[in-house]
């Protein structure tokens, strides 16, 4: 319900405001109904520009929040974000390499997606190779170390990049934005995002049990290692697809599951849908702010941090129910 | 239904802790494992549950080889009550107990109304209905222990392995937990538990196994096996096992000596 209101408001706000009746008429004619008889510019705004952008915000926000919620359960730590295994750093390296080599938009997005998958894959293989320690701890350590290495690669490429053409593009990408999203992006990204969401929903009860000790979860009949792999693959697929579309957007995966947990308690079967709705609503709202509060676009990664940090601190100070 | 270890060797990968351990536990029986700190009680339990790889020998569950069973099959045959601990997220007692149903659920399923019923029944059997909607992270150690036992009951396995169920409990709660354990055995469940207090073995055990220096020192009925000499060897302090009159009968108790001689 709240999400619908936010989406309608998001359509209404902007250089070409689209009030609800006009929006419905345009959508109706697009779906094959009677011609809307409105300005053609308005139709372009709805179908080509603002529509894909709002849908992208819904999907990216939902994906990041869902991946964050799953990871917080998986790693038994409420301070974990979907980045913990290096997915954003890997995607950044992929995308920046694409920009560095002056590739096209589609190629850059594909490289970001592949980079995210590759870095998490590497972290997982490294963690598998190291035996005799707590598997979760090794996984996190490998993720942090590899993430640091990839950040160094990003820094190196920024240093070497052409400061007039490439560097601004790199910086812009790293700050995250939905401004250049078009309908075609969504046809590619949406199935990937939904494909990641599905296993998380199906395995919701096992993911609950995984938040216990590994040995305890196994004594309850859960093949902890296998379920963990599936969750990591699903979350990585979603996060990589999201980052490829929008660039690096922090905070959502960390903060939104917290708020959701305050509303629903820790049971993942309720936590997941609520996280998805809150994440989608939050990103649509922030993205609407990003394109309307100033004459220029405010980068999303910057704005989510500006909005997210005070929210997070406020929550940290007032509520301790979500985690102990 | 029977849990049987045959010349079992156990330990962590690369480090053997005990070997040549053989015993069996029948449904409806309480077997109490005694042993000093570091004698490997928890390691032995984890090996029996298939959580650690068997180093040598076999474990048979219901006449089936443990190593050939899937995780959920093991979980339907034997449940585990770890030492009471904190949880990472504030689940309610009801949700924690419901997790015991996992081995009976399909991979993609969430607990059904029937599972909720089984969980509630387990909560009632432990006498903690009033806590059902409390937060697990906010109840006392004794209440958590009862919750974990309820979770094991919800698992509906015929064998329960309990790792020091009385650790960290006050005197009254220790007795209460031991009474519940006796009741479980009366209901036909086989209970294997470890404890640091030999008197607990006198109170609730049908048989006692003593783990010492990586092997079984003795295994048998408490009144026969738990002599002053045996306990002295097990713990390395002077111990007197004596009888006190109690109404019509007598009961054995264990007194540490040495301090006031």
Coordinates of C-alpha atoms in Angstrom, one line a residue:
Chain A
X1 CA 0.0 0.0 0.0
X2 CA 2.7 2.5 1.1
X3 CA 4.8 1.4 -1.8
X4 CA 2.0 2.2 -4.3
X5 CA 1.6 5.7 -2.8
X6 CA 5.3 6.3 -3.1
X7 CA 5.4 5.1 -6.7
X8 CA 2.5 7.4 -7.6
X9 CA 4.1 10.3 -5.9
X10 CA 7.4 9.5 -7.7
X11 CA 5.6 9.7 -11.0
X12 CA 4.0 13.0 -10.1
X13 CA 7.2 14.8 -9.1
X14 CA 9.7 16.1 -11.6
X15 CA 10.2 18.5 -14.4
X16 CA 7.1 17.1 -16.1
X17 CA 4.7 16.3 -13.3
X18 CA 2.4 13.4 -14.2
X19 CA -0.7 13.3 -11.9
X20 CA -2.4 10.0 -11.2
X21 CA -5.3 10.3 -13.7
X22 CA -2.9 11.1 -16.6
X23 CA -0.6 8.3 -15.5
X24 CA -3.5 5.8 -15.5
X25 CA -4.7 7.0 -18.9
X26 CA -1.3 6.6 -20.4
X27 CA -0.8 3.2 -18.9
X28 CA -4.3 2.2 -20.2
X29 CA -3.5 3.2 -23.7
X30 CA -0.1 1.5 -23.5
X31 CA -1.9 -1.7 -22.4
X32 CA -4.0 -1.5 -25.6
X33 CA -6.9 0.6 -24.5
X34 CA -8.3 3.8 -26.0
X35 CA -5.8 6.6 -26.9
X36 CA -5.1 8.9 -24.0
X37 CA -5.3 12.2 -26.0
X38 CA -2.6 13.8 -23.9
X39 CA 0.7 15.5 -24.9
X40 CA 3.1 13.0 -26.5
X41 CA 5.9 14.4 -24.3
X42 CA 4.0 13.2 -21.3
X43 CA 3.8 9.7 -22.8
X44 CA 7.5 9.6 -23.4
X45 CA 8.2 10.8 -19.9
X46 CA 6.1 8.0 -18.4
X47 CA 7.0 5.1 -20.7
X48 CA 10.6 5.9 -21.7
X49 CA 12.1 7.9 -18.9
X50 CA 10.3 8.0 -15.5
X51 CA 8.6 4.5 -15.8
X52 CA 11.8 2.5 -16.3
X53 CA 13.5 4.6 -13.7
X54 CA 10.8 4.0 -11.0
X55 CA 10.7 0.3 -11.8
X56 CA 14.5 0.1 -11.6
X57 CA 14.3 1.8 -8.2
X58 CA 11.7 -0.6 -7.0
X59 CA 13.6 -3.7 -8.2
X60 CA 17.1 -2.5 -7.1
X61 CA 15.8 -1.4 -3.7
X62 CA 14.0 -4.7 -3.2
X63 CA 17.0 -6.8 -4.3
X64 CA 19.5 -5.0 -2.1
X65 CA 17.2 -5.2 0.9
X66 CA 16.4 -8.9 0.4
X67 CA 20.1 -9.8 -0.1
X68 CA 21.0 -7.8 3.0
X69 CA 18.3 -9.6 5.1
X70 CA 19.4 -13.0 3.9
X71 CA 23.1 -12.2 4.6
X72 CA 22.4 -10.9 8.1
X73 CA 20.7 -14.2 8.9
X74 CA 23.4 -16.3 7.2
X75 CA 26.3 -14.5 8.9
X76 CA 24.4 -14.2 12.2
X77 CA 25.4 -10.6 12.3
X78 CA 23.1 -7.6 12.0
X79 CA 25.9 -5.4 10.8
X80 CA 26.5 -7.3 7.5
X81 CA 25.5 -5.8 4.2
X82 CA 25.3 -7.6 0.8
X83 CA 28.8 -6.2 0.1
X84 CA 30.5 -8.4 2.7
X85 CA 31.7 -11.0 0.2
X86 CA 33.1 -8.3 -2.2
X87 CA 30.3 -8.2 -4.7
X88 CA 30.2 -4.4 -5.1
X89 CA 34.0 -4.1 -5.2
X90 CA 34.1 -6.8 -7.9
X91 CA 31.3 -5.1 -9.9
X92 CA 33.1 -1.8 -9.6
X93 CA 36.3 -3.3 -11.0
X94 CA 34.4 -4.8 -13.9
X95 CA 32.5 -1.6 -14.7
X96 CA 35.6 0.6 -14.4
X97 CA 37.6 -1.7 -16.6
X98 CA 34.8 -1.3 -19.1
X99 CA 35.0 2.5 -18.9
X100 CA 38.7 2.4 -18.9
X101 CA 38.6 0.4 -22.2
X102 CA 36.0 2.8 -23.6
X103 CA 33.4 0.1 -24.1
X104 CA 29.7 0.7 -24.7
X105 CA 27.0 0.9 -22.0
X106 CA 25.8 -2.7 -22.4
X107 CA 29.4 -4.0 -22.2
X108 CA 30.1 -2.0 -19.1
X109 CA 27.0 -3.3 -17.4
X110 CA 27.8 -6.9 -18.4
X111 CA 31.3 -6.5 -17.0
X112 CA 30.0 -5.1 -13.8
X113 CA 27.7 -8.1 -13.4
X114 CA 30.4 -10.6 -14.3
X115 CA 32.8 -8.8 -11.9
X116 CA 30.4 -9.1 -9.0
X117 CA 29.9 -12.8 -9.7
X118 CA 33.6 -13.5 -10.2
X119 CA 34.7 -11.8 -7.0
X120 CA 32.2 -13.7 -4.8
X121 CA 33.0 -16.9 -6.6
X122 CA 36.7 -16.3 -5.8
X123 CA 36.0 -15.5 -2.2
X124 CA 33.9 -18.7 -1.9
X125 CA 36.6 -20.9 -3.5
X126 CA 39.3 -19.4 -1.3
X127 CA 37.2 -20.0 1.8
X128 CA 36.6 -23.6 0.7
X129 CA 40.3 -24.2 0.2
X130 CA 41.1 -23.1 3.8
X131 CA 40.0 -25.8 6.2
X132 CA 40.1 -26.4 9.9
X133 CA 38.6 -23.0 10.8
X134 CA 35.0 -21.8 11.4
X135 CA 33.7 -21.7 7.7
X136 CA 31.8 -18.5 8.3
X137 CA 34.7 -16.6 9.7
X138 CA 37.0 -17.7 6.8
X139 CA 34.3 -16.6 4.4
X140 CA 34.0 -13.1 5.9
X141 CA 37.8 -12.7 6.2
X142 CA 38.3 -13.8 2.6
X143 CA 35.6 -11.4 1.5
X144 CA 37.1 -8.5 3.4
X145 CA 40.7 -9.1 2.2
X146 CA 39.7 -9.7 -1.5
X147 CA 37.4 -6.6 -1.3
X148 CA 40.4 -4.5 -0.1
X149 CA 42.5 -5.8 -3.0
X150 CA 39.7 -5.0 -5.5
X151 CA 39.4 -1.5 -4.0
X152 CA 43.1 -1.1 -4.6
X153 CA 42.5 -2.1 -8.2
X154 CA 39.7 0.5 -8.5
X155 CA 42.1 3.2 -7.1
X156 CA 44.8 2.2 -9.5
X157 CA 42.5 2.4 -12.5
X158 CA 41.2 5.8 -11.4
X159 CA 44.8 7.0 -11.1
X160 CA 45.6 5.8 -14.6
X161 CA 42.3 6.9 -16.2
X162 CA 42.1 9.8 -18.6
X163 CA 41.1 12.7 -16.2
X164 CA 38.9 14.5 -18.8
X165 CA 36.8 11.6 -20.3
X166 CA 37.1 8.5 -18.2
X167 CA 37.5 9.8 -14.6
X168 CA 34.2 11.6 -14.4
X169 CA 32.4 8.6 -15.8
X170 CA 34.1 6.3 -13.3
X171 CA 33.4 8.7 -10.4
X172 CA 29.8 9.0 -11.5
X173 CA 29.4 5.2 -11.7
X174 CA 30.9 4.7 -8.3
X175 CA 28.4 7.1 -6.8
X176 CA 25.5 5.2 -8.1
X177 CA 22.6 6.5 -10.2
X178 CA 19.5 5.4 -11.9
X179 CA 19.4 8.4 -14.3
X180 CA 20.5 6.5 -17.4
X181 CA 18.2 3.5 -16.9
X182 CA 16.1 2.7 -19.9
X183 CA 13.4 0.1 -20.6
X184 CA 15.9 -2.4 -22.2
X185 CA 18.0 -2.5 -19.0
X186 CA 14.9 -3.5 -17.1
X187 CA 14.1 -6.4 -19.4
X188 CA 17.5 -7.9 -18.7
X189 CA 17.8 -7.1 -15.0
X190 CA 14.3 -7.8 -13.8
X191 CA 14.4 -11.6 -14.5
X192 CA 17.8 -11.8 -12.8
X193 CA 16.6 -10.0 -9.7
X194 CA 13.5 -12.1 -9.5
X195 CA 15.5 -15.3 -10.1
X196 CA 17.5 -14.4 -7.0
X197 CA 14.5 -13.6 -4.9
X198 CA 12.7 -16.9 -5.6
X199 CA 15.2 -19.2 -3.8
X200 CA 15.4 -16.9 -0.8
X201 CA 11.6 -17.1 -0.5
X202 CA 11.5 -20.9 -1.0
X203 CA 14.2 -21.5 1.5
X204 CA 12.8 -19.0 4.1
X205 CA 12.5 -21.5 6.9
X206 CA 15.9 -23.1 6.4
X207 CA 17.4 -19.6 6.4
X208 CA 15.8 -19.0 9.8
X209 CA 17.5 -22.2 11.1
X210 CA 20.9 -21.1 9.5
X211 CA 20.9 -18.2 11.9
X212 CA 21.7 -20.7 14.7
X213 CA 25.2 -22.2 15.2
X214 CA 26.3 -24.3 12.3
X215 CA 26.4 -27.5 14.3
X216 CA 23.0 -26.8 15.8
X217 CA 21.5 -26.2 12.4
X218 CA 22.9 -29.5 11.2
X219 CA 21.6 -31.3 14.2
X220 CA 18.2 -30.0 13.3
X221 CA 18.5 -31.6 9.9
X222 CA 19.7 -28.7 7.7
X223 CA 22.6 -29.3 5.3
X224 CA 24.1 -26.0 6.3
X225 CA 26.8 -25.9 3.7
X226 CA 24.5 -26.5 0.8
X227 CA 21.8 -24.1 1.8
X228 CA 24.5 -21.4 2.5
X229 CA 25.8 -21.9 -1.0
X230 CA 22.4 -21.5 -2.6
X231 CA 21.7 -18.3 -0.5
X232 CA 25.1 -16.8 -1.5
X233 CA 24.5 -17.6 -5.2
X234 CA 21.0 -16.1 -5.1
X235 CA 22.0 -12.9 -3.1
X236 CA 25.1 -12.4 -5.4
X237 CA 23.0 -12.8 -8.5
X238 CA 20.6 -10.1 -7.3
X239 CA 23.2 -7.7 -6.0
X240 CA 25.4 -8.0 -9.1
X241 CA 22.4 -7.3 -11.3
X242 CA 21.4 -4.4 -9.1
X243 CA 24.8 -2.9 -9.1
X244 CA 25.2 -3.3 -12.8
X245 CA 22.0 -1.3 -13.4
X246 CA 22.5 1.4 -10.7
X247 CA 26.2 1.5 -9.8
X248 CA 27.2 1.2 -6.1
X249 CA 24.4 2.1 -3.8
X250 CA 25.2 1.5 -0.1
X251 CA 23.1 1.5 3.0
X252 CA 19.9 -0.1 1.7
X253 CA 21.2 -3.7 2.3
X254 CA 22.4 -2.8 5.7
X255 CA 19.7 -0.4 7.1
X256 CA 16.5 -1.7 5.6
X257 CA 16.6 -5.2 7.1
X258 CA 17.1 -3.6 10.5
X259 CA 13.9 -1.6 10.2
X260 CA 12.1 -4.6 8.8
X261 CA 13.2 -6.7 11.8
X262 CA 11.9 -4.0 14.2
X263 CA 8.5 -4.3 12.5
X264 CA 8.2 -8.0 12.1
X265 CA 10.7 -9.7 14.4
X266 CA 13.4 -12.0 13.1
X267 CA 11.3 -14.7 11.4
X268 CA 12.6 -14.7 7.8
X269 CA 9.2 -15.7 6.3
X270 CA 7.9 -12.3 7.4
X271 CA 11.2 -10.4 7.3
X272 CA 11.8 -11.1 3.6
X273 CA 8.6 -9.6 2.2
X274 CA 8.7 -6.6 4.6
X275 CA 12.4 -5.9 3.7
X276 CA 11.5 -6.1 0.0
X277 CA 8.7 -3.6 0.3
X278 CA 10.7 -1.2 2.6
X279 CA 13.7 -1.4 0.3
X280 CA 11.7 -0.7 -2.8
X281 CA 9.8 2.2 -1.2
X282 CA 13.0 3.7 0.3
X283 CA 14.9 3.7 -3.0
X284 CA 12.0 5.1 -5.0
X285 CA 11.7 7.9 -2.4
X286 CA 15.4 8.6 -2.3
X287 CA 15.7 8.5 -6.1
X288 CA 12.7 10.9 -6.4
X289 CA 14.6 13.2 -4.0
X290 CA 17.8 12.8 -6.0
X291 CA 16.3 14.0 -9.2
X292 CA 14.1 16.8 -7.7
X293 CA 15.8 18.6 -4.8
X294 CA 18.4 20.3 -6.9
X295 CA 19.0 21.5 -10.5
X296 CA 21.5 18.7 -11.0
X297 CA 21.1 15.1 -10.1
X298 CA 22.3 14.3 -6.6
X299 CA 24.2 10.9 -6.8
X300 CA 22.1 8.2 -5.3
X301 CA 25.0 6.6 -3.3
X302 CA 25.6 10.0 -1.7
X303 CA 21.9 10.6 -0.9
X304 CA 21.2 7.2 0.5
X305 CA 24.1 7.7 2.9
X306 CA 22.9 11.2 3.9
X307 CA 19.4 9.9 4.5
X308 CA 20.5 6.5 5.8
X309 CA 23.1 7.5 8.3
X310 CA 20.9 9.6 10.6
X311 CA 18.1 7.0 10.3
X312 CA 20.6 4.3 11.3
X313 CA 22.1 6.3 14.2
X314 CA 18.6 7.1 15.5
X315 CA 17.7 3.5 15.4
X316 CA 20.9 2.4 17.1
X317 CA 20.3 4.9 19.9
X318 CA 16.6 4.1 20.5
X319 CA 15.9 0.5 19.6
X320 CA 17.8 -2.5 20.8
X321 CA 15.0 -5.0 20.2
X322 CA 16.1 -5.9 16.7
X323 CA 19.3 -7.6 17.8
X324 CA 21.2 -8.5 20.9
Chain B
X1 CA 15.3 -48.2 18.7
X2 CA 18.9 -48.2 19.8
X3 CA 22.0 -46.0 19.6
X4 CA 25.1 -48.0 19.5
X5 CA 28.8 -47.1 19.4
X6 CA 31.2 -49.8 18.4
X7 CA 35.0 -49.3 19.2
X8 CA 34.5 -45.7 18.2
X9 CA 37.4 -43.3 17.8
X10 CA 36.6 -39.6 17.8
X11 CA 38.2 -36.2 17.8
X12 CA 38.8 -33.3 15.5
X13 CA 40.4 -33.6 12.1
X14 CA 44.1 -34.2 12.8
X15 CA 43.6 -34.7 16.6
X16 CA 42.3 -37.8 18.1
X17 CA 40.7 -37.3 21.5
X18 CA 39.4 -40.8 22.4
X19 CA 39.3 -44.3 21.0
X20 CA 37.8 -47.7 21.5
X21 CA 34.6 -46.5 23.0
X22 CA 31.7 -48.9 22.9
X23 CA 28.3 -48.6 24.5
X24 CA 24.7 -48.7 23.6
X25 CA 21.6 -46.8 24.6
X26 CA 18.0 -48.1 24.4
X27 CA 14.9 -46.1 24.0
X28 CA 13.4 -45.4 27.5
X29 CA 16.8 -45.4 29.2
X30 CA 18.9 -42.7 30.7
X31 CA 22.7 -43.0 30.2
X32 CA 24.8 -40.5 32.0
X33 CA 28.3 -39.7 30.8
X34 CA 30.8 -38.6 33.5
X35 CA 34.3 -37.3 32.9
X36 CA 36.7 -34.5 33.9
X37 CA 37.1 -31.3 31.9
X38 CA 38.7 -32.0 28.6
X39 CA 37.9 -35.7 28.5
X40 CA 36.1 -35.2 25.3
X41 CA 32.4 -35.6 26.3
X42 CA 31.2 -32.9 23.9
X43 CA 33.5 -34.2 21.1
X44 CA 32.1 -37.7 21.6
X45 CA 28.5 -36.4 21.5
X46 CA 29.2 -34.5 18.2
X47 CA 30.6 -37.6 16.7
X48 CA 27.6 -39.6 17.7
X49 CA 25.4 -37.0 16.1
X50 CA 27.4 -37.0 12.8
X51 CA 28.5 -33.5 13.3
X52 CA 32.2 -34.6 13.4
X53 CA 33.5 -37.3 11.1
X54 CA 34.0 -40.7 12.7
X55 CA 37.7 -41.5 12.9
X56 CA 37.3 -45.2 13.5
X57 CA 34.7 -47.8 14.4
X58 CA 30.9 -47.3 13.8
X59 CA 27.9 -45.7 15.2
X60 CA 24.6 -47.5 14.6
X61 CA 21.3 -45.7 14.8
X62 CA 18.3 -47.9 14.7
X63 CA 20.6 -50.6 13.2
X64 CA 21.6 -48.3 10.4
X65 CA 25.1 -46.9 9.8
X66 CA 25.2 -43.3 10.8
X67 CA 27.6 -42.5 8.0
X68 CA 25.1 -43.5 5.4
X69 CA 22.3 -41.4 6.7
X70 CA 21.3 -38.0 5.4
X71 CA 21.3 -35.0 7.8
X72 CA 17.5 -34.9 8.0
X73 CA 17.3 -38.6 8.5
X74 CA 19.7 -38.4 11.5
X75 CA 17.7 -35.5 12.9
X76 CA 14.5 -37.5 12.8
X77 CA 16.3 -40.3 14.8
X78 CA 18.3 -38.4 17.3
X79 CA 18.0 -34.8 18.6
X80 CA 20.6 -32.6 20.3
X81 CA 20.3 -30.3 23.2
X82 CA 23.4 -28.1 23.2
X83 CA 24.5 -26.1 26.2
X84 CA 22.1 -23.2 26.7
X85 CA 23.5 -20.2 24.7
X86 CA 22.6 -16.8 23.5
X87 CA 20.9 -16.5 20.1
X88 CA 21.9 -14.0 17.4
X89 CA 18.4 -12.7 16.7
X90 CA 15.5 -12.3 19.2
X91 CA 13.3 -15.2 18.2
X92 CA 10.4 -16.0 20.4
X93 CA 10.5 -19.3 22.5
X94 CA 7.7 -20.6 20.2
X95 CA 9.8 -19.9 17.1
X96 CA 12.9 -21.6 18.6
X97 CA 10.9 -24.7 19.4
X98 CA 9.4 -24.6 15.9
X99 CA 12.9 -24.9 14.5
X100 CA 12.9 -28.4 15.9
X101 CA 10.3 -29.3 13.2
X102 CA 12.7 -28.5 10.4
X103 CA 13.7 -32.1 9.7
X104 CA 10.1 -33.0 9.1
X105 CA 9.5 -30.2 6.6
X106 CA 10.1 -30.2 2.9
X107 CA 13.0 -28.2 1.7
X108 CA 10.8 -25.3 0.6
X109 CA 8.1 -25.6 3.3
X110 CA 7.4 -23.5 6.3
X111 CA 5.9 -25.0 9.5
X112 CA 2.2 -25.9 9.1
X113 CA -0.6 -25.7 11.6
X114 CA 0.3 -29.3 12.6
X115 CA 3.9 -28.3 13.3
X116 CA 2.7 -25.4 15.4
X117 CA 0.6 -27.9 17.4
X118 CA 3.6 -30.3 17.9
X119 CA 5.7 -27.4 19.1
X120 CA 3.1 -26.1 21.5
X121 CA 2.7 -29.6 22.9
X122 CA 6.5 -29.8 23.4
X123 CA 6.4 -26.4 25.2
X124 CA 3.6 -27.7 27.5
X125 CA 5.5 -30.9 28.3
X126 CA 8.4 -28.7 29.5
X127 CA 6.0 -26.6 31.5
X128 CA 6.9 -23.3 29.9
X129 CA 3.6 -22.3 28.2
X130 CA 3.8 -18.9 29.9
X131 CA 7.1 -18.2 28.1
X132 CA 5.8 -19.2 24.6
X133 CA 5.8 -15.6 23.3
X134 CA 8.7 -14.3 25.3
X135 CA 11.9 -13.5 23.5
X136 CA 14.5 -16.3 23.8
X137 CA 17.3 -13.9 24.3
X138 CA 15.6 -12.3 27.3
X139 CA 14.7 -15.4 29.4
X140 CA 17.0 -16.9 32.1
X141 CA 19.5 -19.7 31.5
X142 CA 17.2 -22.3 33.1
X143 CA 14.3 -21.3 30.9
X144 CA 16.5 -21.4 27.8
X145 CA 17.6 -24.9 28.7
X146 CA 14.0 -26.0 29.0
X147 CA 13.3 -24.3 25.6
X148 CA 16.1 -26.2 24.0
X149 CA 14.8 -29.5 25.4
X150 CA 11.3 -28.6 24.1
X151 CA 12.9 -28.0 20.7
X152 CA 14.4 -31.5 20.9
X153 CA 11.0 -32.9 21.8
X154 CA 9.4 -31.1 18.8
X155 CA 11.9 -32.9 16.7
X156 CA 10.2 -36.2 17.6
X157 CA 13.3 -38.3 17.7
X158 CA 13.5 -41.4 19.9
X159 CA 16.9 -40.5 21.2
X160 CA 18.0 -37.2 22.8
X161 CA 21.7 -36.2 23.4
X162 CA 22.1 -33.5 26.0
X163 CA 25.3 -31.7 26.6
X164 CA 25.5 -30.7 30.3
X165 CA 21.8 -29.8 30.6
X166 CA 22.3 -28.8 34.2
X167 CA 25.3 -26.5 33.7
X168 CA 24.7 -22.9 34.8
X169 CA 21.4 -23.7 36.5
X170 CA 20.6 -23.0 40.1
X171 CA 20.0 -25.9 42.5
X172 CA 16.2 -25.9 42.0
X173 CA 16.4 -25.7 38.2
X174 CA 18.9 -28.6 38.2
X175 CA 16.5 -30.8 40.0
X176 CA 13.6 -29.7 37.8
X177 CA 15.5 -30.5 34.6
X178 CA 16.6 -33.9 35.9
X179 CA 13.0 -34.7 36.8
X180 CA 11.9 -33.8 33.3
X181 CA 14.6 -36.0 31.9
X182 CA 13.3 -39.0 34.0
X183 CA 9.8 -38.3 32.6
X184 CA 11.1 -38.3 29.0
X185 CA 12.6 -41.7 29.6
X186 CA 9.3 -42.9 31.1
X187 CA 7.7 -41.7 27.8
X188 CA 10.0 -44.0 25.9
X189 CA 12.8 -41.7 24.9
X190 CA 16.4 -42.7 25.2
X191 CA 18.5 -39.9 26.9
X192 CA 22.2 -39.6 26.7
X193 CA 23.5 -36.7 28.9
X194 CA 26.7 -35.5 30.3
X195 CA 27.1 -33.8 33.7
X196 CA 29.9 -32.7 36.0
X197 CA 28.0 -33.7 39.1
X198 CA 28.1 -37.4 39.9
X199 CA 25.1 -37.0 42.2
X200 CA 23.0 -36.3 39.1
X201 CA 23.9 -39.7 37.9
X202 CA 22.6 -41.2 41.1
X203 CA 19.4 -39.1 40.7
X204 CA 18.4 -39.8 37.1
X205 CA 20.6 -42.4 35.4
X206 CA 19.8 -46.1 34.6
X207 CA 23.4 -46.5 33.5
X208 CA 26.6 -44.5 33.8
X209 CA 29.6 -44.3 31.5
X210 CA 32.9 -42.8 32.7
X211 CA 35.2 -41.2 30.2
X212 CA 38.8 -41.0 31.2
X213 CA 42.1 -40.5 29.3
X214 CA 40.5 -41.0 26.0
X215 CA 38.7 -44.2 26.8
X216 CA 35.8 -45.7 28.8
X217 CA 36.9 -46.3 32.4
X218 CA 33.6 -48.1 33.2
X219 CA 30.1 -48.5 32.1
X220 CA 27.2 -49.9 34.1
X221 CA 24.6 -49.4 36.7
X222 CA 25.3 -46.4 38.9
X223 CA 25.2 -48.3 42.2
X224 CA 27.7 -50.8 40.9
X225 CA 30.1 -48.6 38.9
X226 CA 30.2 -45.5 40.9
X227 CA 32.3 -46.5 43.8
X228 CA 34.6 -44.2 45.8
X229 CA 37.6 -45.7 44.2
X230 CA 36.3 -45.3 40.6
X231 CA 35.3 -41.7 41.2
X232 CA 38.6 -41.0 42.8
X233 CA 40.4 -42.3 39.7
X234 CA 38.1 -40.4 37.4
X235 CA 38.5 -37.0 39.0
X236 CA 41.8 -37.3 40.8
X237 CA 40.4 -36.2 44.2
X238 CA 39.4 -38.2 47.2
X239 CA 35.7 -39.1 47.1
X240 CA 33.5 -40.9 49.5
X241 CA 30.3 -42.6 48.2
X242 CA 28.0 -43.2 51.0
X243 CA 24.3 -44.0 51.7
X244 CA 21.8 -41.8 53.4
X245 CA 18.5 -43.0 54.7
X246 CA 15.6 -41.4 52.9
X247 CA 12.1 -42.4 54.2
X248 CA 11.7 -46.1 53.6
X249 CA 14.7 -46.5 51.3
X250 CA 18.3 -45.3 50.9
X251 CA 20.0 -43.2 48.4
X252 CA 23.7 -42.9 47.5
X253 CA 25.4 -39.6 47.6
X254 CA 28.9 -38.5 46.7
X255 CA 31.0 -36.4 49.1
X256 CA 34.4 -34.8 48.2
X257 CA 37.0 -35.5 50.9
X258 CA 40.4 -34.1 51.3
X259 CA 39.5 -30.6 52.3
X260 CA 38.7 -31.2 55.9
X261 CA 41.0 -34.0 56.9

